[in-house]
Amino acid sequence: MTRPTTRTRGGRHGAGRAAGRVRAAGERAAAAKGRLTVALAGLALMGFGAHGLATHLDLPGWAVWFAGAAIAHDGVLAPAVLAAGLATTRLRPRTGGSSRPPS
């Protein structure tokens, strides 16, 4: 399927569109270069952190901290947040509108 071509009178509109496309392509290229720069900086920082872990890691201390964080989250923090959510839905004042909560 081919697209019909549209012709404009005078060259201004066509040139303006072409310039806009060139400008948009340049902006996309600049954004891609910025993303690449940030990604490379992030990879360098991750490498620095991995090197620090590999050379200075106290494995038993790290394992205790990691297990303690998991227990604190799953055993204390998550149930507390769920209980607070349940309490706030039960204490919510009834309105005369829809029974659905606001979105």
N, CA, C and O atoms as a Tinker XYZ file with bonds, in Angstrom:
   412  protein
     1  N      0.853000   -1.164000    0.000000    73     2
     2  CA     0.000000    0.000000    0.000000    64     1     3
     3  C      0.904000    1.234000    0.000000    63     2     4     5
     4  O      1.843000    1.326000    0.791000    81     3
     5  N      0.622000    2.148000   -0.865000    73     3     6
     6  CA     1.418000    3.366000   -0.925000    64     5     7
     7  C      0.620000    4.513000   -0.349000    63     6     8     9
     8  O     -0.609000    4.537000   -0.421000    81     7
     9  N      1.328000    5.452000    0.217000    73     7    10
    10  CA     0.691000    6.628000    0.793000    64     9    11
    11  C      0.608000    7.699000   -0.272000    63    10    12    13
    12  O      1.559000    7.896000   -1.028000    81    11
    13  N     -0.505000    8.386000   -0.342000    73    11    14
    14  CA    -0.596000    9.483000   -1.304000    64    13    15
    15  C      0.323000   10.619000   -0.873000    63    14    16    17
    16  O      0.457000   10.910000    0.315000    81    15
    17  N      0.933000   11.235000   -1.823000    73    15    18
    18  CA     1.804000   12.363000   -1.506000    64    17    19
    19  C      0.969000   13.631000   -1.457000    63    18    20    21
    20  O      0.004000   13.798000   -2.202000    81    19
    21  N      1.361000   14.500000   -0.576000    73    19    22
    22  CA     0.674000   15.794000   -0.498000    64    21    23
    23  C      1.660000   16.865000   -0.890000    63    22    24    25
    24  O      2.809000   16.861000   -0.449000    81    23
    25  N      1.217000   17.759000   -1.702000    73    23    26
    26  CA     2.078000   18.851000   -2.138000    64    25    27
    27  C      1.554000   20.132000   -1.524000    63    26    28    29
    28  O      0.347000   20.362000   -1.458000    81    27
    29  N      2.461000   20.943000   -1.086000    73    27    30
    30  CA     2.077000   22.227000   -0.523000    64    29    31
    31  C      2.499000   23.318000   -1.482000    63    30    32    33
    32  O      3.442000   23.153000   -2.257000    81    31
    33  N      1.814000   24.402000   -1.425000    73    31    34
    34  CA     2.199000   25.542000   -2.264000    64    33    35
    35  C      3.355000   26.257000   -1.607000    63    34    36    37
    36  O      3.294000   26.595000   -0.424000    81    35
    37  N      4.350000   26.477000   -2.325000    73    35    38
    38  CA     5.521000   27.141000   -1.761000    64    37    39
    39  C      6.365000   26.127000   -1.007000    63    38    40    41
    40  O      5.886000   25.041000   -0.681000    81    39
    41  N      7.574000   26.459000   -0.736000    73    39    42
    42  CA     8.480000   25.520000   -0.107000    64    41    43
    43  C      8.572000   25.649000    1.396000    63    42    44    45
    44  O      9.269000   24.856000    2.029000    81    43
    45  N      7.903000   26.608000    1.989000    73    43    46
    46  CA     8.097000   26.857000    3.423000    64    45    47
    47  C      7.625000   25.707000    4.297000    63    46    48    49
    48  O      8.345000   25.290000    5.203000    81    47
    49  N      6.438000   25.190000    4.047000    73    47    50
    50  CA     5.905000   24.165000    4.933000    64    49    51
    51  C      6.714000   22.891000    4.856000    63    50    52    53
    52  O      7.010000   22.276000    5.881000    81    51
    53  N      7.072000   22.493000    3.663000    73    51    54
    54  CA     7.877000   21.291000    3.511000    64    53    55
    55  C      9.234000   21.451000    4.170000    63    54    56    57
    56  O      9.712000   20.532000    4.835000    81    55
    57  N      9.854000   22.595000    3.996000    73    55    58
    58  CA    11.163000   22.833000    4.604000    64    57    59
    59  C     11.050000   22.892000    6.118000    63    58    60    61
    60  O     11.930000   22.406000    6.828000    81    59
    61  N      9.970000   23.484000    6.617000    73    59    62
    62  CA     9.772000   23.551000    8.059000    64    61    63
    63  C      9.598000   22.173000    8.672000    63    62    64    65
    64  O     10.119000   21.899000    9.753000    81    63
    65  N      8.868000   21.306000    7.987000    73    63    66
    66  CA     8.694000   19.940000    8.490000    64    65    67
    67  C     10.010000   19.188000    8.473000    63    66    68    69
    68  O     10.337000   18.465000    9.415000    81    67
    69  N     10.762000   19.363000    7.399000    73    67    70
    70  CA    12.048000   18.675000    7.311000    64    69    71
    71  C     12.985000   19.159000    8.405000    63    70    72    73
    72  O     13.697000   18.363000    9.017000    81    71
    73  N     12.986000   20.463000    8.649000    73    71    74
    74  CA    13.844000   21.005000    9.703000    64    73    75
    75  C     13.396000   20.476000   11.059000    63    74    76    77
    76  O     14.226000   20.183000   11.919000    81    75
    77  N     12.094000   20.356000   11.250000    73    75    78
    78  CA    11.583000   19.804000   12.508000    64    77    79
    79  C     11.999000   18.361000   12.698000    63    78    80    81
    80  O     12.324000   17.947000   13.811000    81    79
    81  N     11.991000   17.579000   11.604000    73    79    82
    82  CA    12.428000   16.186000   11.699000    64    81    83
    83  C     13.919000   16.099000   12.009000    63    82    84    85
    84  O     14.344000   15.254000   12.798000    81    83
    85  N     14.700000   16.959000   11.398000    73    83    86
    86  CA    16.135000   16.963000   11.662000    64    85    87
    87  C     16.398000   17.358000   13.109000    63    86    88    89
    88  O     17.243000   16.759000   13.775000    81    87
    89  N     15.676000   18.366000   13.597000    73    87    90
    90  CA    15.840000   18.803000   14.975000    64    89    91
    91  C     15.429000   17.684000   15.931000    63    90    92    93
    92  O     16.112000   17.446000   16.926000    81    91
    93  N     14.320000   16.992000   15.643000    73    91    94
    94  CA    13.865000   15.898000   16.501000    64    93    95
    95  C     14.880000   14.762000   16.496000    63    94    96    97
    96  O     15.124000   14.150000   17.536000    81    95
    97  N     15.474000   14.471000   15.342000    73    95    98
    98  CA    16.484000   13.412000   15.264000    64    97    99
    99  C     17.706000   13.803000   16.085000    63    98   100   101
   100  O     18.289000   12.960000   16.765000    81    99
   101  N     18.098000   15.070000   16.027000    73    99   102
   102  CA    19.228000   15.531000   16.826000    64   101   103
   103  C     18.945000   15.440000   18.314000    63   102   104   105
   104  O     19.825000   15.082000   19.097000    81   103
   105  N     17.717000   15.764000   18.709000    73   103   106
   106  CA    17.348000   15.668000   20.120000    64   105   107
   107  C     17.345000   14.224000   20.584000    63   106   108   109
   108  O     17.765000   13.933000   21.704000    81   107
   109  N     16.873000   13.306000   19.730000    73   107   110
   110  CA    16.897000   11.888000   20.092000    64   109   111
   111  C     18.329000   11.390000   20.224000    63   110   112   113
   112  O     18.636000   10.609000   21.124000    81   111
   113  N     19.206000   11.839000   19.329000    73   111   114
   114  CA    20.609000   11.423000   19.404000    64   113   115
   115  C     21.260000   11.950000   20.676000    63   114   116   117
   116  O     22.024000   11.233000   21.323000    81   115
   117  N     20.966000   13.195000   21.041000    73   115   118
   118  CA    21.521000   13.772000   22.265000    64   117   119
   119  C     20.993000   13.029000   23.493000    63   118   120   121
   120  O     21.744000   12.778000   24.435000    81   119
   121  N     19.707000   12.678000   23.485000    73   119   122
   122  CA    19.135000   11.938000   24.608000    64   121   123
   123  C     19.768000   10.559000   24.715000    63   122   124   125
   124  O     20.046000   10.089000   25.817000    81   123
   125  N     19.998000    9.905000   23.574000    73   123   126
   126  CA    20.626000    8.585000   23.586000    64   125   127
   127  C     22.051000    8.682000   24.126000    63   126   128   129
   128  O     22.491000    7.817000   24.884000    81   127
   129  N     22.765000    9.728000   23.739000    73   127   130
   130  CA    24.137000    9.917000   24.238000    64   129   131
   131  C     24.117000   10.145000   25.747000    63   130   132   133
   132  O     24.975000    9.627000   26.462000    81   131
   133  N     23.147000   10.914000   26.235000    73   131   134
   134  CA    23.023000   11.143000   27.673000    64   133   135
   135  C     22.699000    9.867000   28.424000    63   134   136   137
   136  O     23.261000    9.608000   29.488000    81   135
   137  N     21.785000    9.060000   27.869000    73   135   138
   138  CA    21.446000    7.794000   28.516000    64   137   139
   139  C     22.649000    6.864000   28.559000    63   138   140   141
   140  O     22.885000    6.189000   29.561000    81   139
   141  N     23.409000    6.832000   27.469000    73   139   142
   142  CA    24.602000    5.990000   27.434000    64   141   143
   143  C     25.616000    6.448000   28.475000    63   142   144   145
   144  O     26.228000    5.617000   29.146000    81   143
   145  N     25.799000    7.743000   28.615000    73   143   146
   146  CA    26.732000    8.277000   29.595000    64   145   147
   147  C     26.313000    7.896000   31.010000    63   146   148   149
   148  O     27.140000    7.473000   31.819000    81   147
   149  N     25.037000    8.046000   31.300000    73   147   150
   150  CA    24.543000    7.704000   32.638000    64   149   151
   151  C     24.652000    6.202000   32.884000    63   150   152   153
   152  O     24.988000    5.777000   33.990000    81   151
   153  N     24.369000    5.397000   31.862000    73   151   154
   154  CA    24.476000    3.944000   32.011000    64   153   155
   155  C     25.914000    3.528000   32.277000    63   154   156   157
   156  O     26.166000    2.674000   33.128000    81   155
   157  N     26.861000    4.124000   31.556000    73   155   158
   158  CA    28.263000    3.787000   31.778000    64   157   159
   159  C     28.731000    4.215000   33.168000    63   158   160   161
   160  O     29.491000    3.498000   33.818000    81   159
   161  N     28.276000    5.384000   33.621000    73   159   162
   162  CA    28.613000    5.823000   34.977000    64   161   163
   163  C     28.035000    4.863000   36.014000    63   162   164   165
   164  O     28.697000    4.542000   37.001000    81   163
   165  N     26.811000    4.407000   35.797000    73   163   166
   166  CA    26.192000    3.448000   36.710000    64   165   167
   167  C     26.937000    2.125000   36.735000    63   166   168   169
   168  O     27.130000    1.537000   37.799000    81   167
   169  N     27.359000    1.651000   35.558000    73   167   170
   170  CA    28.128000    0.409000   35.512000    64   169   171
   171  C     29.466000    0.561000   36.235000    63   170   172   173
   172  O     29.913000   -0.360000   36.919000    81   171
   173  N     30.104000    1.725000   36.082000    73   171   174
   174  CA    31.367000    1.954000   36.772000    64   173   175
   175  C     31.158000    1.930000   38.287000    63   174   176   177
   176  O     31.961000    1.346000   39.014000    81   175
   177  N     30.082000    2.562000   38.764000    73   175   178
   178  CA    29.802000    2.556000   40.205000    64   177   179
   179  C     29.464000    1.152000   40.708000    63   178   180   181
   180  O     29.847000    0.776000   41.816000    81   179
   181  N     28.747000    0.382000   39.891000    73   179   182
   182  CA    28.450000   -0.999000   40.284000    64   181   183
   183  C     29.731000   -1.825000   40.367000    63   182   184   185
   184  O     29.886000   -2.647000   41.271000    81   183
   185  N     30.640000   -1.608000   39.431000    73   183   186
   186  CA    31.919000   -2.315000   39.474000    64   185   187
   187  C     32.722000   -1.940000   40.710000    63   186   188   189
   188  O     33.338000   -2.795000   41.348000    81   187
   189  N     32.710000   -0.651000   41.041000    73   187   190
   190  CA    33.402000   -0.192000   42.249000    64   189   191
   191  C     32.806000   -0.852000   43.485000    63   190   192   193
   192  O     33.540000   -1.299000   44.366000    81   191
   193  N     31.483000   -0.916000   43.555000    73   191   194
   194  CA    30.822000   -1.549000   44.693000    64   193   195
   195  C     31.098000   -3.041000   44.762000    63   194   196   197
   196  O     31.321000   -3.579000   45.846000    81   195
   197  N     31.086000   -3.721000   43.609000    73   195   198
   198  CA    31.372000   -5.156000   43.585000    64   197   199
   199  C     32.813000   -5.412000   44.025000    63   198   200   201
   200  O     33.081000   -6.374000   44.744000    81   199
   201  N     33.732000   -4.562000   43.600000    73   199   202
   202  CA    35.127000   -4.711000   44.024000    64   201   203
   203  C     35.237000   -4.527000   45.539000    63   202   204   205
   204  O     35.945000   -5.276000   46.211000    81   203
   205  N     34.539000   -3.537000   46.064000    73   203   206
   206  CA    34.561000   -3.319000   47.507000    64   205   207
   207  C     33.979000   -4.496000   48.270000    63   206   208   209
   208  O     34.506000   -4.873000   49.316000    81   207
   209  N     32.904000   -5.079000   47.768000    73   207   210
   210  CA    32.332000   -6.259000   48.425000    64   209   211
   211  C     33.288000   -7.432000   48.380000    63   210   212   213
   212  O     33.460000   -8.143000   49.370000    81   211
   213  N     33.911000   -7.634000   47.226000    73   211   214
   214  CA    34.796000   -8.783000   47.072000    64   213   215
   215  C     36.031000   -8.675000   47.961000    63   214   216   217
   216  O     36.533000   -9.693000   48.439000    81   215
   217  N     36.523000   -7.476000   48.189000    73   215   218
   218  CA    37.765000   -7.328000   48.954000    64   217   219
   219  C     37.548000   -7.074000   50.434000    63   218   220   221
   220  O     38.456000   -7.312000   51.231000    81   219
   221  N     36.360000   -6.592000   50.834000    73   219   222
   222  CA    36.145000   -6.221000   52.234000    64   221   223
   223  C     34.927000   -6.902000   52.855000    63   222   224   225
   224  O     34.394000   -6.409000   53.849000    81   223
   225  N     34.483000   -8.005000   52.300000    73   223   226
   226  CA    33.235000   -8.609000   52.749000    64   225   227
   227  C     33.442000   -9.447000   54.006000    63   226   228   229
   228  O     34.296000  -10.332000   54.054000    81   227
   229  N     32.645000   -9.146000   55.008000    73   227   230
   230  CA    32.573000   -9.960000   56.222000    64   229   231
   231  C     31.347000  -10.852000   56.046000    63   230   232   233
   232  O     30.241000  -10.470000   56.426000    81   231
   233  N     31.542000  -12.050000   55.466000    73   231   234
   234  CA    30.422000  -12.895000   55.066000    64   233   235
   235  C     29.493000  -13.264000   56.225000    63   234   236   237
   236  O     28.279000  -13.150000   56.055000    81   235
   237  N     29.977000  -13.695000   57.384000    73   235   238
   238  CA    29.037000  -14.025000   58.475000    64   237   239
   239  C     28.232000  -12.797000   58.936000    63   238   240   241
   240  O     27.031000  -12.901000   59.183000    81   239
   241  N     28.883000  -11.659000   59.048000    73   239   242
   242  CA    28.168000  -10.453000   59.465000    64   241   243
   243  C     27.136000  -10.028000   58.436000    63   242   244   245
   244  O     26.040000   -9.597000   58.795000    81   243
   245  N     27.479000  -10.146000   57.160000    73   243   246
   246  CA    26.541000   -9.793000   56.090000    64   245   247
   247  C     25.341000  -10.734000   56.093000    63   246   248   249
   248  O     24.205000  -10.296000   55.912000    81   247
   249  N     25.594000  -12.036000   56.301000    73   247   250
   250  CA    24.504000  -13.013000   56.304000    64   249   251
   251  C     23.538000  -12.750000   57.464000    63   250   252   253
   252  O     22.322000  -12.848000   57.298000    81   251
   253  N     24.082000  -12.416000   58.631000    73   251   254
   254  CA    23.223000  -12.109000   59.787000    64   253   255
   255  C     22.387000  -10.861000   59.511000    63   254   256   257
   256  O     21.190000  -10.838000   59.798000    81   255
   257  N     23.014000   -9.826000   58.955000    73   255   258
   258  CA    22.287000   -8.589000   58.647000    64   257   259
   259  C     21.198000   -8.857000   57.610000    63   258   260   261
   260  O     20.074000   -8.379000   57.761000    81   259
   261  N     21.514000   -9.612000   56.565000    73   259   262
   262  CA    20.549000   -9.902000   55.503000    64   261   263
   263  C     19.377000  -10.714000   56.040000    63   262   264   265
   264  O     18.224000  -10.411000   55.732000    81   263
   265  N     19.654000  -11.737000   56.833000    73   263   266
   266  CA    18.580000  -12.557000   57.407000    64   265   267
   267  C     17.730000  -11.731000   58.370000    63   266   268   269
   268  O     16.506000  -11.866000   58.399000    81   267
   269  N     18.386000  -10.873000   59.160000    73   267   270
   270  CA    17.637000  -10.028000   60.085000    64   269   271
   271  C     16.725000   -9.053000   59.351000    63   270   272   273
   272  O     15.602000   -8.804000   59.789000    81   271
   273  N     17.199000   -8.502000   58.242000    73   271   274
   274  CA    16.365000   -7.586000   57.465000    64   273   275
   275  C     15.158000   -8.308000   56.879000    63   274   276   277
   276  O     14.057000   -7.760000   56.868000    81   275
   277  N     15.351000   -9.527000   56.394000    73   275   278
   278  CA    14.232000  -10.297000   55.835000    64   277   279
   279  C     13.208000  -10.636000   56.917000    63   278   280   281
   280  O     12.002000  -10.535000   56.692000    81   279
   281  N     13.692000  -11.034000   58.081000    73   279   282
   282  CA    12.780000  -11.367000   59.185000    64   281   283
   283  C     12.035000  -10.120000   59.660000    63   282   284   285
   284  O     10.834000  -10.172000   59.927000    81   283
   285  N     12.752000   -8.998000   59.765000    73   283   286
   286  CA    12.104000   -7.765000   60.211000    64   285   287
   287  C     11.046000   -7.318000   59.211000    63   286   288   289
   288  O      9.981000   -6.841000   59.604000    81   287
   289  N     11.329000   -7.468000   57.933000    73   287   290
   290  CA    10.346000   -7.044000   56.931000    64   289   291
   291  C      9.148000   -7.975000   56.936000    63   290   292   293
   292  O      8.011000   -7.522000   57.073000    81   291
   293  N      9.391000   -9.284000   56.785000    73   291   294
   294  CA     8.286000  -10.231000   56.650000    64   293   295
   295  C      7.552000  -10.486000   57.959000    63   294   296   297
   296  O      6.359000  -10.791000   57.945000    81   295
   297  N      8.237000  -10.366000   59.077000    73   295   298
   298  CA     7.598000  -10.682000   60.346000    64   297   299
   299  C      7.032000   -9.496000   61.089000    63   298   300   301
   300  O      6.137000   -9.661000   61.917000    81   299
   301  N      7.539000   -8.279000   60.810000    73   299   302
   302  CA     7.104000   -7.110000   61.571000    64   301   303
   303  C      6.511000   -6.037000   60.659000    63   302   304   305
   304  O      5.369000   -5.620000   60.853000    81   303
   305  N      7.274000   -5.593000   59.677000    73   303   306
   306  CA     6.859000   -4.455000   58.878000    64   305   307
   307  C      5.652000   -4.760000   57.981000    63   306   308   309
   308  O      4.692000   -3.988000   57.967000    81   307
   309  N      5.682000   -5.855000   57.246000    73   307   310
   310  CA     4.573000   -6.173000   56.343000    64   309   311
   311  C      3.261000   -6.390000   57.109000    63   310   312   313
   312  O      2.241000   -5.836000   56.701000    81   311
   313  N      3.238000   -7.169000   58.200000    73   311   314
   314  CA     1.979000   -7.299000   58.942000    64   313   315
   315  C      1.489000   -5.979000   59.532000    63   314   316   317
   316  O      0.283000   -5.743000   59.593000    81   315
   317  N      2.404000   -5.120000   59.965000    73   315   318
   318  CA     1.990000   -3.831000   60.523000    64   317   319
   319  C      1.337000   -2.964000   59.446000    63   318   320   321
   320  O      0.338000   -2.297000   59.718000    81   319
   321  N      1.879000   -2.963000   58.247000    73   319   322
   322  CA     1.291000   -2.173000   57.156000    64   321   323
   323  C     -0.063000   -2.753000   56.758000    63   322   324   325
   324  O     -1.006000   -2.001000   56.510000    81   323
   325  N     -0.170000   -4.061000   56.695000    73   323   326
   326  CA    -1.459000   -4.676000   56.368000    64   325   327
   327  C     -2.510000   -4.381000   57.442000    63   326   328   329
   328  O     -3.664000   -4.102000   57.115000    81   327
   329  N     -2.126000   -4.439000   58.712000    73   327   330
   330  CA    -3.062000   -4.125000   59.792000    64   329   331
   331  C     -3.500000   -2.667000   59.728000    63   330   332   333
   332  O     -4.671000   -2.361000   59.953000    81   331
   333  N     -2.572000   -1.770000   59.426000    73   331   334
   334  CA    -2.932000   -0.354000   59.310000    64   333   335
   335  C     -3.895000   -0.137000   58.138000    63   334   336   337
   336  O     -4.837000    0.648000   58.250000    81   335
   337  N     -3.666000   -0.815000   57.037000    73   335   338
   338  CA    -4.581000   -0.700000   55.899000    64   337   339
   339  C     -5.958000   -1.228000   56.225000    63   338   340   341
   340  O     -6.959000   -0.613000   55.856000    81   339
   341  N     -6.030000   -2.355000   56.909000    73   339   342
   342  CA    -7.315000   -2.916000   57.302000    64   341   343
   343  C     -8.039000   -1.987000   58.272000    63   342   344   345
   344  O     -9.246000   -1.782000   58.148000    81   343
   345  N     -7.318000   -1.430000   59.226000    73   343   346
   346  CA    -7.933000   -0.531000   60.204000    64   345   347
   347  C     -8.468000    0.732000   59.532000    63   346   348   349
   348  O     -9.550000    1.206000   59.877000    81   347
   349  N     -7.722000    1.275000   58.583000    73   347   350
   350  CA    -8.194000    2.508000   57.942000    64   349   351
   351  C     -9.390000    2.256000   57.040000    63   350   352   353
   352  O    -10.222000    3.150000   56.882000    81   351
   353  N     -9.512000    1.075000   56.442000    73   351   354
   354  CA   -10.704000    0.822000   55.622000    64   353   355
   355  C    -11.919000    0.589000   56.499000    63   354   356   357
   356  O    -13.032000    0.943000   56.110000    81   355
   357  N    -11.735000    0.007000   57.667000    73   355   358
   358  CA   -12.880000   -0.224000   58.557000    64   357   359
   359  C    -13.323000    1.058000   59.257000    63   358   360   361
   360  O    -14.501000    1.204000   59.584000    81   359
   361  N    -12.405000    1.981000   59.489000    73   359   362
   362  CA   -12.736000    3.219000   60.179000    64   361   363
   363  C    -13.175000    4.327000   59.230000    63   362   364   365
   364  O    -13.514000    5.423000   59.675000    81   363
   365  N    -13.172000    4.056000   57.941000    73   363   366
   366  CA   -13.534000    5.069000   56.945000    64   365   367
   367  C    -15.007000    5.427000   57.098000    63   366   368   369
   368  O    -15.849000    4.537000   57.214000    81   367
   369  N    -15.327000    6.717000   57.101000    73   367   370
   370  CA   -16.738000    7.092000   57.232000    64   369   371
   371  C    -17.523000    6.696000   55.981000    63   370   372   373
   372  O    -17.030000    6.781000   54.856000    81   371
   373  N    -18.733000    6.270000   56.212000    73   371   374
   374  CA   -19.601000    5.872000   55.102000    64   373   375
   375  C    -20.154000    7.118000   54.435000    63   374   376   377
   376  O    -20.543000    8.074000   55.106000    81   375
   377  N    -20.188000    7.102000   53.129000    73   375   378
   378  CA   -20.767000    8.215000   52.381000    64   377   379
   379  C    -21.976000    7.707000   51.629000    63   378   380   381
   380  O    -22.151000    6.500000   51.463000    81   379
   381  N    -22.796000    8.608000   51.181000    73   379   382
   382  CA   -24.005000    8.215000   50.482000    64   381   383
   383  C    -23.777000    7.828000   49.029000    63   382   384   385
   384  O    -24.722000    7.447000   48.338000    81   383
   385  N    -22.562000    7.916000   48.563000    73   383   386
   386  CA   -22.272000    7.641000   47.157000    64   385   387
   387  C    -22.069000    6.159000   46.889000    63   386   388   389
   388  O    -22.662000    5.301000   47.542000    81   387
   389  N    -21.256000    5.895000   45.958000    73   387   390
   390  CA   -20.965000    4.533000   45.515000    64   389   391
   391  C    -20.266000    3.771000   46.638000    63   390   392   393
   392  O    -19.629000    4.367000   47.506000    81   391
   393  N    -20.395000    2.438000   46.607000    73   391   394
   394  CA   -19.730000    1.626000   47.602000    64   393   395
   395  C    -18.275000    1.365000   47.234000    63   394   396   397
   396  O    -17.511000    0.835000   48.042000    81   395
   397  N    -17.890000    1.738000   46.012000    73   395   398
   398  CA   -16.491000    1.550000   45.588000    64   397   399
   399  C    -15.610000    2.621000   46.201000    63   398   400   401
   400  O    -16.024000    3.772000   46.331000    81   399
   401  N    -14.381000    2.241000   46.582000    73   399   402
   402  CA   -13.455000    3.256000   47.091000    64   401   403
   403  C    -13.013000    4.168000   45.951000    63   402   404   405
   404  O    -13.026000    3.762000   44.789000    81   403
   405  N    -12.627000    5.386000   46.275000    73   403   406
   406  CA   -12.171000    6.284000   45.215000    64   405   407
   407  C    -10.906000    5.758000   44.551000    63   406   408   409
   408  O    -10.075000    5.116000   45.194000    81   407
   409  N    -10.770000    6.034000   43.265000    73   407   410
   410  CA    -9.593000    5.511000   42.548000    64   409   411
   411  C     -8.559000    6.593000   42.384000    63   410   412
   412  O     -7.499000    6.350000   41.807000    81   411
